[in-house]
Tab-separated table of N, CA and C in Angstrom:
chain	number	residue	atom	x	y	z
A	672	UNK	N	86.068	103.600	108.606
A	672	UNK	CA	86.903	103.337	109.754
A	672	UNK	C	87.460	104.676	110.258
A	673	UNK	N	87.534	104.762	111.387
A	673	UNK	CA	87.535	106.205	112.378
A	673	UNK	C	88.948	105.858	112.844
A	674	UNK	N	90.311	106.515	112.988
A	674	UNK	CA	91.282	106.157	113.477
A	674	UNK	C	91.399	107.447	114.838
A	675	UNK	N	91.774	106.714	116.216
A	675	UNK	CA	91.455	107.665	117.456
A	675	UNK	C	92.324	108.297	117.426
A	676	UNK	N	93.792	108.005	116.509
A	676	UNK	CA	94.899	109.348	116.906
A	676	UNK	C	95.589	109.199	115.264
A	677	UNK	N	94.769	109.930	114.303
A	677	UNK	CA	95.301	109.699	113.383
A	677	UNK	C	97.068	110.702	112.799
A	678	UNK	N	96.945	111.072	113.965
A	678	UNK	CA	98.495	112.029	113.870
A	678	UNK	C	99.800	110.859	113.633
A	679	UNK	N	99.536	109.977	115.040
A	679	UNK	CA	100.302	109.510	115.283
A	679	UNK	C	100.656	108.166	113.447
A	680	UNK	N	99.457	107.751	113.058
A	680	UNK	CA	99.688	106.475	112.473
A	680	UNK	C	100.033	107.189	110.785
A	681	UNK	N	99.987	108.717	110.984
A	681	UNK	CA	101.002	109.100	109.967
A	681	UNK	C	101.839	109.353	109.765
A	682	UNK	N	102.045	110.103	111.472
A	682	UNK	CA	103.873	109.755	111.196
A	682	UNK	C	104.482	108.534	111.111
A	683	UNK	N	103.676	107.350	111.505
A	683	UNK	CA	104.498	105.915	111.446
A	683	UNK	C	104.662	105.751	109.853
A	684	UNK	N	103.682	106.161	109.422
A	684	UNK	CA	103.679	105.730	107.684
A	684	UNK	C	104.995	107.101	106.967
A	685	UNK	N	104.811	108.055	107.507
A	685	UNK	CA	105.832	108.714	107.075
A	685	UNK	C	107.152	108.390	107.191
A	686	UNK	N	107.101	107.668	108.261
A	686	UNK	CA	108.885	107.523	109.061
A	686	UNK	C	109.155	106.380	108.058
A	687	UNK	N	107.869	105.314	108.046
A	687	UNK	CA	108.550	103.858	106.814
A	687	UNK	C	108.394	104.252	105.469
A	688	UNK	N	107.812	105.755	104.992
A	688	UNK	CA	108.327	105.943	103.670
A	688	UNK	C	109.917	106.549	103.741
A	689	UNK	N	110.100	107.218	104.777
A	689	UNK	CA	111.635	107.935	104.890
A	689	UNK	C	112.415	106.914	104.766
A	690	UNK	N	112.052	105.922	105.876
A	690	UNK	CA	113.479	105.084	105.718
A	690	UNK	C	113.494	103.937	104.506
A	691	UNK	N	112.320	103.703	103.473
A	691	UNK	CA	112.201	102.774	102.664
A	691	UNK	C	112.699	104.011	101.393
A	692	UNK	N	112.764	104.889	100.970
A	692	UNK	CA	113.351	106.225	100.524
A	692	UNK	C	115.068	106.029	100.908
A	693	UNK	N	115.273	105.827	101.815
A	693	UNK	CA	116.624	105.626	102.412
A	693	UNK	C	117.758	104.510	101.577
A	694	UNK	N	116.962	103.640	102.189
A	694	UNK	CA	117.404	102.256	101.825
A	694	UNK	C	116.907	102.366	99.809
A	695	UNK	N	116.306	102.777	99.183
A	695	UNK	CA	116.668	102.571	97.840
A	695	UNK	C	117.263	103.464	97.661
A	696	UNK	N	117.790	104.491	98.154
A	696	UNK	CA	118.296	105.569	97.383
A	696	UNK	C	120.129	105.090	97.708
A	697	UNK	N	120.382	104.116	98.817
A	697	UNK	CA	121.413	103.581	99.115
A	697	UNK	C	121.675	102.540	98.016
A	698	UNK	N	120.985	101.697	97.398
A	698	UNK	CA	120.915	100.797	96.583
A	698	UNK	C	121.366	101.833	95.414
A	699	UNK	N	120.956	102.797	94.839
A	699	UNK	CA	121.413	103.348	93.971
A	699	UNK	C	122.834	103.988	93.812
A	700	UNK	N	123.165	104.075	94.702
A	700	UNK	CA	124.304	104.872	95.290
A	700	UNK	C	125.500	103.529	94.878
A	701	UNK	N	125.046	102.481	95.620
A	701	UNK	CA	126.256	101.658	95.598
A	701	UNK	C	126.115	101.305	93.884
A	702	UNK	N	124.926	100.957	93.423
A	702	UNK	CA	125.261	100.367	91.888
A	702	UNK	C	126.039	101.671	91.325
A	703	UNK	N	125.765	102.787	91.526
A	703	UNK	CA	126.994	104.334	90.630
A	703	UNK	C	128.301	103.949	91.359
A	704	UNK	N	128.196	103.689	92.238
A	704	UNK	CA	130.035	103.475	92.945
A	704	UNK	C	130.161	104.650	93.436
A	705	UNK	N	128.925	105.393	94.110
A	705	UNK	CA	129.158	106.585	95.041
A	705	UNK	C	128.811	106.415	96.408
A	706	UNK	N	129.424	107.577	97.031
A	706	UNK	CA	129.077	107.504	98.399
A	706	UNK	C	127.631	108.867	98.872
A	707	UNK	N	127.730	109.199	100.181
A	707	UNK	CA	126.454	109.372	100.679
A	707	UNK	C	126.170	111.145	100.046
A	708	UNK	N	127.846	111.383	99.684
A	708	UNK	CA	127.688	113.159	99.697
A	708	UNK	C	126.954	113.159	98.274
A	709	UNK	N	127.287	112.554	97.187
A	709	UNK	CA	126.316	112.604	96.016
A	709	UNK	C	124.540	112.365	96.248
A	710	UNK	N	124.558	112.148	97.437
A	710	UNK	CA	123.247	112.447	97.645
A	710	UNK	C	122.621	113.601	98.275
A	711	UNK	N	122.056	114.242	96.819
A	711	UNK	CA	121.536	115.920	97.335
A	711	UNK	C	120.614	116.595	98.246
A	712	UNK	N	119.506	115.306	97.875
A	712	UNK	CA	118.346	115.344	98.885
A	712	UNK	C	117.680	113.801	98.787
A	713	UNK	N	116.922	114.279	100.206
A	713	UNK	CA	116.369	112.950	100.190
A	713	UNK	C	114.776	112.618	101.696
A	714	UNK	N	113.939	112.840	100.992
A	714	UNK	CA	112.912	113.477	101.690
A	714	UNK	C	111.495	113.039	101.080
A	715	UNK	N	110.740	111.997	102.023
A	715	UNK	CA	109.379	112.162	101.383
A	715	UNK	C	109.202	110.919	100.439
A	716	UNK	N	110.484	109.991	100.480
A	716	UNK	CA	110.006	109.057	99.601
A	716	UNK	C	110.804	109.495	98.363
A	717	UNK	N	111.401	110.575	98.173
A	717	UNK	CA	111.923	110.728	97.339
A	717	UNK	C	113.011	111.537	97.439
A	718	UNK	N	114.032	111.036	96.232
A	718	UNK	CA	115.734	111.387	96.885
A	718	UNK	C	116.486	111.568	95.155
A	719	UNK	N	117.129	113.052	94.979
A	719	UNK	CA	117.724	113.542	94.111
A	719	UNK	C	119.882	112.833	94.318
A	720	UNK	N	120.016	112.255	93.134
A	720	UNK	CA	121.303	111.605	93.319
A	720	UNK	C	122.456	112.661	91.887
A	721	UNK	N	123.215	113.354	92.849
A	721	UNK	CA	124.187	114.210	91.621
A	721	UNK	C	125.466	112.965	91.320
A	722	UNK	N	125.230	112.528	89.723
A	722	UNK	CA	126.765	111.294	89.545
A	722	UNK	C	127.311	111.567	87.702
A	723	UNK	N	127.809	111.159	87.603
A	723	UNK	CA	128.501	111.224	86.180
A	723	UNK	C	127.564	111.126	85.380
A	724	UNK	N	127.683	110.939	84.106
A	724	UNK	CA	127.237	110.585	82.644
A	724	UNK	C	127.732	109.336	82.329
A	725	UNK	N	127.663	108.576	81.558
A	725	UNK	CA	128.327	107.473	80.801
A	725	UNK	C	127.246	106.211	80.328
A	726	UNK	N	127.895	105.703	79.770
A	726	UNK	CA	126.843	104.522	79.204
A	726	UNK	C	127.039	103.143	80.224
A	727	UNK	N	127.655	103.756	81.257
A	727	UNK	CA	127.584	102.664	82.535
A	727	UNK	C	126.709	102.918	83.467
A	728	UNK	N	126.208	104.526	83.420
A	728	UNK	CA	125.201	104.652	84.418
A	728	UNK	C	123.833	104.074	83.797
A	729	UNK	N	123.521	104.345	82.585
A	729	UNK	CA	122.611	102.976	82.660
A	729	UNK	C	122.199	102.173	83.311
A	730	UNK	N	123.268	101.080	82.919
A	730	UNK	CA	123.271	99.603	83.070
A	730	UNK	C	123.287	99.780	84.697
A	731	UNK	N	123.846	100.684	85.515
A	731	UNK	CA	124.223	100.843	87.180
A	731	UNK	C	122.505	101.186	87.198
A	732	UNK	N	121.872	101.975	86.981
A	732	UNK	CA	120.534	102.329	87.076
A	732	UNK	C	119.410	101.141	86.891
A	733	UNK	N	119.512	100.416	86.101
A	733	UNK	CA	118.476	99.564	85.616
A	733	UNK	C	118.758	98.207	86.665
A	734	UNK	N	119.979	98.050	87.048
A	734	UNK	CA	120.237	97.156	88.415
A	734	UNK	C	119.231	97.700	89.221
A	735	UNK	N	119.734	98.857	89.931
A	735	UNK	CA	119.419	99.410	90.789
A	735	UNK	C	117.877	99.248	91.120
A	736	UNK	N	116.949	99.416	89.591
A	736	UNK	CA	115.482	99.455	89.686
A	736	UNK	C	115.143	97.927	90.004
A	737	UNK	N	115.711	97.208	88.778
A	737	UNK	CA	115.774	95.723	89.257
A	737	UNK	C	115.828	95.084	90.624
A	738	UNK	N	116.272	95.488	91.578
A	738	UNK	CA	117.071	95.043	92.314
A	738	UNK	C	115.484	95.744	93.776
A	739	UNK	N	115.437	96.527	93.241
A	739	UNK	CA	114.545	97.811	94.077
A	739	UNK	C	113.044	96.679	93.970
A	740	UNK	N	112.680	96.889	92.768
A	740	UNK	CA	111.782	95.598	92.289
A	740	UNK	C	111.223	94.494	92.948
A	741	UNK	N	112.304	93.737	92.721
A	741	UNK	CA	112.958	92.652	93.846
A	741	UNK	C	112.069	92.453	94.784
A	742	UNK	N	112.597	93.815	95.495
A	742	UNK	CA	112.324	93.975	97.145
A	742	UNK	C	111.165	93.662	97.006
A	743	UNK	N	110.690	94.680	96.349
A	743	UNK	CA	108.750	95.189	96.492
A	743	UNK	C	108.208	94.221	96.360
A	744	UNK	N	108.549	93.210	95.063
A	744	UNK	CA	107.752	91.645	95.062
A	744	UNK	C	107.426	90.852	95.677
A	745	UNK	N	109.037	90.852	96.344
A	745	UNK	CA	109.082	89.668	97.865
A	745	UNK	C	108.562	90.473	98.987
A	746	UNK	N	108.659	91.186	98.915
A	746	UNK	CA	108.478	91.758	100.411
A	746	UNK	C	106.531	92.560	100.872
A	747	UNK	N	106.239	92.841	99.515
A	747	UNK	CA	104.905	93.822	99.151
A	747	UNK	C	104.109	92.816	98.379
A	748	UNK	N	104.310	92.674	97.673
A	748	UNK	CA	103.433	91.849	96.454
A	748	UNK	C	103.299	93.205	95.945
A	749	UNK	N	104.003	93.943	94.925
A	749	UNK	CA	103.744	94.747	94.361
A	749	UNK	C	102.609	95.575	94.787
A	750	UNK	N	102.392	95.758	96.005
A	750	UNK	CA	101.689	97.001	96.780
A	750	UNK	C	102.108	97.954	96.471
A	751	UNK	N	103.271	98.378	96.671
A	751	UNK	CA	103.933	99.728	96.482
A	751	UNK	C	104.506	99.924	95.251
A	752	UNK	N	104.501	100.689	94.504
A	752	UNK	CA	105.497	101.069	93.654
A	752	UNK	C	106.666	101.747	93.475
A	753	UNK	N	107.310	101.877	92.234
A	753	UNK	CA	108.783	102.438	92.308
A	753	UNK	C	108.689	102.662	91.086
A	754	UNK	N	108.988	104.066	90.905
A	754	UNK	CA	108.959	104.823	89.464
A	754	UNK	C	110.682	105.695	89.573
A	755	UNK	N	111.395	106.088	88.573
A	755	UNK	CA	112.970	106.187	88.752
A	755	UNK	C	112.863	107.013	87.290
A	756	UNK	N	113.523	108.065	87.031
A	756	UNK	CA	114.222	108.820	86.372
A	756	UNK	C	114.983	110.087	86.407
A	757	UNK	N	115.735	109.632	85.279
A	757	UNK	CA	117.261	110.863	85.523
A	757	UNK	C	117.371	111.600	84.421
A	758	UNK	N	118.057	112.625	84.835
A	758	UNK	CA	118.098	113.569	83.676
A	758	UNK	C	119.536	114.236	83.215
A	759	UNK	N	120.096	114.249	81.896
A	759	UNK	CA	121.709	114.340	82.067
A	759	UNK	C	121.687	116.319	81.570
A	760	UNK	N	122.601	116.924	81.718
A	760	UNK	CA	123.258	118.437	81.591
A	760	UNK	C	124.600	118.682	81.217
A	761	UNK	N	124.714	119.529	80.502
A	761	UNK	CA	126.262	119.679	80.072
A	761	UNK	C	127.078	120.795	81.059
A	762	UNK	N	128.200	119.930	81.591
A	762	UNK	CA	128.731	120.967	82.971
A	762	UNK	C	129.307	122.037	82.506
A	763	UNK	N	129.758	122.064	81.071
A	763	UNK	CA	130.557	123.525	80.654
A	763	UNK	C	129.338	124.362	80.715
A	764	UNK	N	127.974	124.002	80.107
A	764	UNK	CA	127.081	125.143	80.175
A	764	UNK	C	127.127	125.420	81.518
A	765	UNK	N	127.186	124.598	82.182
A	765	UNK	CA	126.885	124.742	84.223
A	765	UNK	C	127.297	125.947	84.440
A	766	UNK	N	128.883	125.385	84.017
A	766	UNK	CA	129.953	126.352	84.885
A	766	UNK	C	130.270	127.607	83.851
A	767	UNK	N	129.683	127.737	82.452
A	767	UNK	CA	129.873	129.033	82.259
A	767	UNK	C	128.598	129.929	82.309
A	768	UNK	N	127.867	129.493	83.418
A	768	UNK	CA	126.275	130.453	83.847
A	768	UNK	C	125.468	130.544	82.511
A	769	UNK	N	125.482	129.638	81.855
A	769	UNK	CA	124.576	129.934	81.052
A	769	UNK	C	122.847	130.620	81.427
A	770	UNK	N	121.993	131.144	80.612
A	770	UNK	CA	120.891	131.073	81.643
A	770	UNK	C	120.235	129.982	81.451
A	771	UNK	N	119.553	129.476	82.562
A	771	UNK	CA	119.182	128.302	82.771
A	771	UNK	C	118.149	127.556	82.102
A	772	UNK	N	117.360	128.774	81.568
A	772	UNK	CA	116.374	128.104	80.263
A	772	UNK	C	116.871	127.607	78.936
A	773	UNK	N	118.412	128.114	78.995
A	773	UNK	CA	119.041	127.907	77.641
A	773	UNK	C	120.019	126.027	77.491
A	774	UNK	N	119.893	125.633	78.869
A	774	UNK	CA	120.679	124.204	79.355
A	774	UNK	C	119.737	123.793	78.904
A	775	UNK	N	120.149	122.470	77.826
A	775	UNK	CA	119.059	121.442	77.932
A	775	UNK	C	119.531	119.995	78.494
A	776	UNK	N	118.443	119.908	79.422
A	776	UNK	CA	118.203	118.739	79.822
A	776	UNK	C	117.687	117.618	79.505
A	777	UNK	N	118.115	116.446	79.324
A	777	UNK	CA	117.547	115.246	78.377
A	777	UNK	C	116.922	114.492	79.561
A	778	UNK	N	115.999	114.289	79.821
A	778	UNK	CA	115.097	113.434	80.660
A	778	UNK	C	114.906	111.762	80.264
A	779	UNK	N	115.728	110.816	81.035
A	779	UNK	CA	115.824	109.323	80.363
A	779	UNK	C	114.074	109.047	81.875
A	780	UNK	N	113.392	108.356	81.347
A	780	UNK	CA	112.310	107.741	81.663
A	780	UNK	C	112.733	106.015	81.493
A	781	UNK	N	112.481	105.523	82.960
A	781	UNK	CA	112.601	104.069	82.248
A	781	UNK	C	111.396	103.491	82.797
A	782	UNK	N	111.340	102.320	81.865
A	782	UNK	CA	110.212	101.562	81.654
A	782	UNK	C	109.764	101.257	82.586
A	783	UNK	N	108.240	101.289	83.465
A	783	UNK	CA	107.809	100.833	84.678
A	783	UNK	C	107.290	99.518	83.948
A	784	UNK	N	107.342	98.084	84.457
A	784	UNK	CA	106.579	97.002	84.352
A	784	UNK	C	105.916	96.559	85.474
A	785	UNK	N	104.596	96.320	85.193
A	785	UNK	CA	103.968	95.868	86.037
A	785	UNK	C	103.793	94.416	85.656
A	786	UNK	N	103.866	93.268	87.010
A	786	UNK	CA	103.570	92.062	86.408
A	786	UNK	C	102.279	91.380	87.190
């Protein structure tokens, strides 16, 4: 299949990954109980969120995927996917410049299910 203006029907697909990028990265936002400035970037389908530590962001996270899920089922039939992980840092190393190879970062991966 030959598309006659294939410029155009990528930016359409680009613009509904931006704003479907949008809208989950808003879903995440409200399950942390933050607003829009904790969001660092957000571009491409994909969007970096700066929020606390605790054993509530979890449980706020795994909504969030849940919930994200959801959508894709009802709305996609699991066409699209949604893959999600965070990574926690210790802010005293932050803020006393440690060098940056010396911060460790713990990378939480959560479970993708496919059904």
């Amino acid at each position: 299949m030959v598309y006659k203006h294939p410029a155009k029907i990528l930016r359409g697909r680009s613009a509904f990954i931006q704003i479907l990028g949008r809208q989950f990265s808003t879903i995440f936002l409200e399950e942390l109980g933050l607003t829009d400035c904790s969001l660092i970037m957000q571009a491409g389908g994909k969007f970096y969120i700066l929020a606390h530590d605790g054993p509530e962001v979890d449980d706020a996270v795994n909504r969030a995927t849940e919930k994200i899920e959801e959508y894709l089922i009802n709305n996609f039939d699991m066409r699209l996917k949604f893959a999600s992980s965070y990574a926690t840092f210790n802010y005293n190393d932050l803020i006393n410049k440690k060098e940056r190879r010396k911060i460790k970062i713990k990378r939480k991966r959560l479970p993708l299910e496919i059904l």
